[in-house]
Amino acid sequence: TFTGNTDGGMSCVDYSSPTLENCTFTGNEADYGGGMYCYWYSSPTLENCTFTNNTAVYTGGGMFCGGNLPATLNNCTFTNNTATKGGGAYFSSNSSPTLDNCTFTDNIAIGPGGGMCCEDFSSPTLDNCTFTNNSGSWGGGMYCNNSSSPTLNDCTFENNTAAKLGGGMVCHGSS
């Protein structure tokens, strides 16, 4: 359990590849990645992990991933996380995470992507993921921007809200 940390719950950078199972990230805060921060060719594998009540000043309330990152998340839950972008999770800079059976509920972004935000050529693949009751200014459930190319298979978007555009999902400058 990672809890109450004021500089983020966990950081993995510079080619690190941790495997975490049944871990909890709760009540952590940071500028980027309140619960977990991953950058620069790091490739974490997370199974049955929970991100709850984490806060990021800028991006990734629950989790931040960027910099050519092939993260793998299976059966992970993001609940009540808050950030300026990507309340639940934020993926950027050529990251290509795979999320399978993940749930995003009650996350908040002041800006885009209440549940998830992907930008700058990130290409997440989501299978059987659920986005419920998330809110943001654009893309309450999910927001993708700047040549990001998400792949979604059997995903559900319900009761997400956006102050300006796209309660469920918005792709802007993305395919």
PDB file of N, CA and C in Angstrom, residues 96-132:
ATOM      1  N   SER A  96       2.368   3.678 -25.132  1.00  0.00           N
ATOM      2  CA  SER A  96       1.450   2.710 -25.744  1.00  0.00           C
ATOM      3  C   SER A  96       0.973   1.698 -24.701  1.00  0.00           C
ATOM      4  N   PRO A  97       0.244   2.172 -23.696  1.00  0.00           N
ATOM      5  CA  PRO A  97      -0.213   1.261 -22.648  1.00  0.00           C
ATOM      6  C   PRO A  97      -1.326   0.331 -23.125  1.00  0.00           C
ATOM      7  N   THR A  98      -1.419  -0.814 -22.496  1.00  0.00           N
ATOM      8  CA  THR A  98      -2.506  -1.758 -22.723  1.00  0.00           C
ATOM      9  C   THR A  98      -3.280  -1.882 -21.420  1.00  0.00           C
ATOM     10  N   LEU A  99      -4.583  -1.604 -21.484  1.00  0.00           N
ATOM     11  CA  LEU A  99      -5.446  -1.697 -20.317  1.00  0.00           C
ATOM     12  C   LEU A  99      -6.523  -2.735 -20.589  1.00  0.00           C
ATOM     13  N   ASP A 100      -6.638  -3.710 -19.709  1.00  0.00           N
ATOM     14  CA  ASP A 100      -7.604  -4.783 -19.875  1.00  0.00           C
ATOM     15  C   ASP A 100      -8.460  -4.876 -18.610  1.00  0.00           C
ATOM     16  N   ASN A 101      -9.774  -4.802 -18.781  1.00  0.00           N
ATOM     17  CA  ASN A 101     -10.730  -4.899 -17.665  1.00  0.00           C
ATOM     18  C   ASN A 101     -10.457  -3.866 -16.575  1.00  0.00           C
ATOM     19  N   CYS A 102     -10.149  -2.640 -16.955  1.00  0.00           N
ATOM     20  CA  CYS A 102      -9.918  -1.564 -15.992  1.00  0.00           C
ATOM     21  C   CYS A 102     -11.178  -0.720 -15.846  1.00  0.00           C
ATOM     22  N   THR A 103     -11.347  -0.125 -14.671  1.00  0.00           N
ATOM     23  CA  THR A 103     -12.525   0.660 -14.360  1.00  0.00           C
ATOM     24  C   THR A 103     -12.123   2.060 -13.907  1.00  0.00           C
ATOM     25  N   PHE A 104     -12.784   3.070 -14.478  1.00  0.00           N
ATOM     26  CA  PHE A 104     -12.564   4.467 -14.128  1.00  0.00           C
ATOM     27  C   PHE A 104     -13.890   5.033 -13.636  1.00  0.00           C
ATOM     28  N   THR A 105     -13.959   5.373 -12.341  1.00  0.00           N
ATOM     29  CA  THR A 105     -15.210   5.825 -11.733  1.00  0.00           C
ATOM     30  C   THR A 105     -14.981   7.054 -10.848  1.00  0.00           C
ATOM     31  N   ASP A 106     -15.825   8.086 -11.031  1.00  0.00           N
ATOM     32  CA  ASP A 106     -15.833   9.264 -10.165  1.00  0.00           C
ATOM     33  C   ASP A 106     -14.504  10.024 -10.132  1.00  0.00           C
ATOM     34  N   ASN A 107     -13.757  10.009 -11.231  1.00  0.00           N
ATOM     35  CA  ASN A 107     -12.527  10.794 -11.328  1.00  0.00           C
ATOM     36  C   ASN A 107     -12.867  12.174 -11.886  1.00  0.00           C
ATOM     37  N   ILE A 108     -12.041  13.174 -11.534  1.00  0.00           N
ATOM     38  CA  ILE A 108     -12.322  14.547 -11.936  1.00  0.00           C
ATOM     39  C   ILE A 108     -11.078  15.197 -12.532  1.00  0.00           C
ATOM     40  N   ALA A 109     -11.268  15.837 -13.695  1.00  0.00           N
ATOM     41  CA  ALA A 109     -10.229  16.673 -14.287  1.00  0.00           C
ATOM     42  C   ALA A 109     -10.778  18.086 -14.401  1.00  0.00           C
ATOM     43  N   ILE A 110     -10.010  19.053 -13.983  1.00  0.00           N
ATOM     44  CA  ILE A 110     -10.415  20.444 -14.150  1.00  0.00           C
ATOM     45  C   ILE A 110     -10.439  20.777 -15.640  1.00  0.00           C
ATOM     46  N   GLY A 111      -9.497  20.221 -16.382  1.00  0.00           N
ATOM     47  CA  GLY A 111      -9.425  20.371 -17.830  1.00  0.00           C
ATOM     48  C   GLY A 111      -9.947  19.110 -18.497  1.00  0.00           C
ATOM     49  N   PRO A 112      -9.240  18.597 -19.517  1.00  0.00           N
ATOM     50  CA  PRO A 112      -9.720  17.448 -20.281  1.00  0.00           C
ATOM     51  C   PRO A 112      -9.477  16.091 -19.618  1.00  0.00           C
ATOM     52  N   GLY A 113     -10.373  15.139 -19.941  1.00  0.00           N
ATOM     53  CA  GLY A 113     -10.178  13.745 -19.558  1.00  0.00           C
ATOM     54  C   GLY A 113     -10.428  13.422 -18.101  1.00  0.00           C
ATOM     55  N   GLY A 114     -11.679  13.449 -17.690  1.00  0.00           N
ATOM     56  CA  GLY A 114     -11.989  13.108 -16.302  1.00  0.00           C
ATOM     57  C   GLY A 114     -11.498  11.724 -15.924  1.00  0.00           C
ATOM     58  N   GLY A 115     -11.827  10.724 -16.744  1.00  0.00           N
ATOM     59  CA  GLY A 115     -11.365   9.365 -16.479  1.00  0.00           C
ATOM     60  C   GLY A 115      -9.948   9.150 -16.959  1.00  0.00           C
ATOM     61  N   MET A 116      -9.695   9.522 -18.233  1.00  0.00           N
ATOM     62  CA  MET A 116      -8.378   9.314 -18.840  1.00  0.00           C
ATOM     63  C   MET A 116      -8.113  10.388 -19.883  1.00  0.00           C
ATOM     64  N   CYS A 117      -6.857  10.800 -19.992  1.00  0.00           N
ATOM     65  CA  CYS A 117      -6.428  11.735 -21.024  1.00  0.00           C
ATOM     66  C   CYS A 117      -5.206  11.145 -21.722  1.00  0.00           C
ATOM     67  N   CYS A 118      -5.226  11.112 -23.058  1.00  0.00           N
ATOM     68  CA  CYS A 118      -4.048  10.670 -23.814  1.00  0.00           C
ATOM     69  C   CYS A 118      -3.697  11.741 -24.832  1.00  0.00           C
ATOM     70  N   GLU A 119      -2.405  12.110 -24.857  1.00  0.00           N
ATOM     71  CA  GLU A 119      -1.939  13.184 -25.726  1.00  0.00           C
ATOM     72  C   GLU A 119      -0.577  12.854 -26.327  1.00  0.00           C
ATOM     73  N   ASP A 120      -0.209  13.660 -27.305  1.00  0.00           N
ATOM     74  CA  ASP A 120       1.131  13.634 -27.892  1.00  0.00           C
ATOM     75  C   ASP A 120       1.561  12.251 -28.380  1.00  0.00           C
ATOM     76  N   PHE A 121       0.810  11.739 -29.359  1.00  0.00           N
ATOM     77  CA  PHE A 121       1.142  10.493 -30.042  1.00  0.00           C
ATOM     78  C   PHE A 121       1.051   9.257 -29.153  1.00  0.00           C
ATOM     79  N   SER A 122       0.273   9.308 -28.083  1.00  0.00           N
ATOM     80  CA  SER A 122       0.094   8.093 -27.276  1.00  0.00           C
ATOM     81  C   SER A 122      -0.960   7.205 -27.944  1.00  0.00           C
ATOM     82  N   SER A 123      -0.787   5.910 -27.826  1.00  0.00           N
ATOM     83  CA  SER A 123      -1.663   4.943 -28.491  1.00  0.00           C
ATOM     84  C   SER A 123      -2.120   3.862 -27.519  1.00  0.00           C
ATOM     85  N   PRO A 124      -2.998   4.205 -26.591  1.00  0.00           N
ATOM     86  CA  PRO A 124      -3.468   3.186 -25.651  1.00  0.00           C
ATOM     87  C   PRO A 124      -4.410   2.182 -26.311  1.00  0.00           C
ATOM     88  N   THR A 125      -4.350   0.947 -25.853  1.00  0.00           N
ATOM     89  CA  THR A 125      -5.289  -0.090 -26.267  1.00  0.00           C
ATOM     90  C   THR A 125      -6.098  -0.475 -25.043  1.00  0.00           C
ATOM     91  N   LEU A 126      -7.417  -0.334 -25.149  1.00  0.00           N
ATOM     92  CA  LEU A 126      -8.310  -0.630 -24.034  1.00  0.00           C
ATOM     93  C   LEU A 126      -9.267  -1.745 -24.418  1.00  0.00           C
ATOM     94  N   ASP A 127      -9.306  -2.798 -23.618  1.00  0.00           N
ATOM     95  CA  ASP A 127     -10.215  -3.917 -23.816  1.00  0.00           C
ATOM     96  C   ASP A 127     -11.099  -4.059 -22.583  1.00  0.00           C
ATOM     97  N   ASN A 128     -12.417  -4.070 -22.801  1.00  0.00           N
ATOM     98  CA  ASN A 128     -13.381  -4.289 -21.717  1.00  0.00           C
ATOM     99  C   ASN A 128     -13.203  -3.320 -20.547  1.00  0.00           C
ATOM    100  N   CYS A 129     -12.950  -2.064 -20.844  1.00  0.00           N
ATOM    101  CA  CYS A 129     -12.800  -1.053 -19.797  1.00  0.00           C
ATOM    102  C   CYS A 129     -14.111  -0.291 -19.630  1.00  0.00           C
ATOM    103  N   THR A 130     -14.340   0.222 -18.427  1.00  0.00           N
ATOM    104  CA  THR A 130     -15.573   0.925 -18.109  1.00  0.00           C
ATOM    105  C   THR A 130     -15.265   2.307 -17.543  1.00  0.00           C
ATOM    106  N   PHE A 131     -15.958   3.318 -18.069  1.00  0.00           N
ATOM    107  CA  PHE A 131     -15.826   4.701 -17.619  1.00  0.00           C
ATOM    108  C   PHE A 131     -17.190   5.161 -17.134  1.00  0.00           C
ATOM    109  N   THR A 132     -17.325   5.431 -15.822  1.00  0.00           N
ATOM    110  CA  THR A 132     -18.607   5.796 -15.235  1.00  0.00           C
ATOM    111  C   THR A 132     -18.460   6.973 -14.279  1.00  0.00           C
TER     112      THR A 132
END
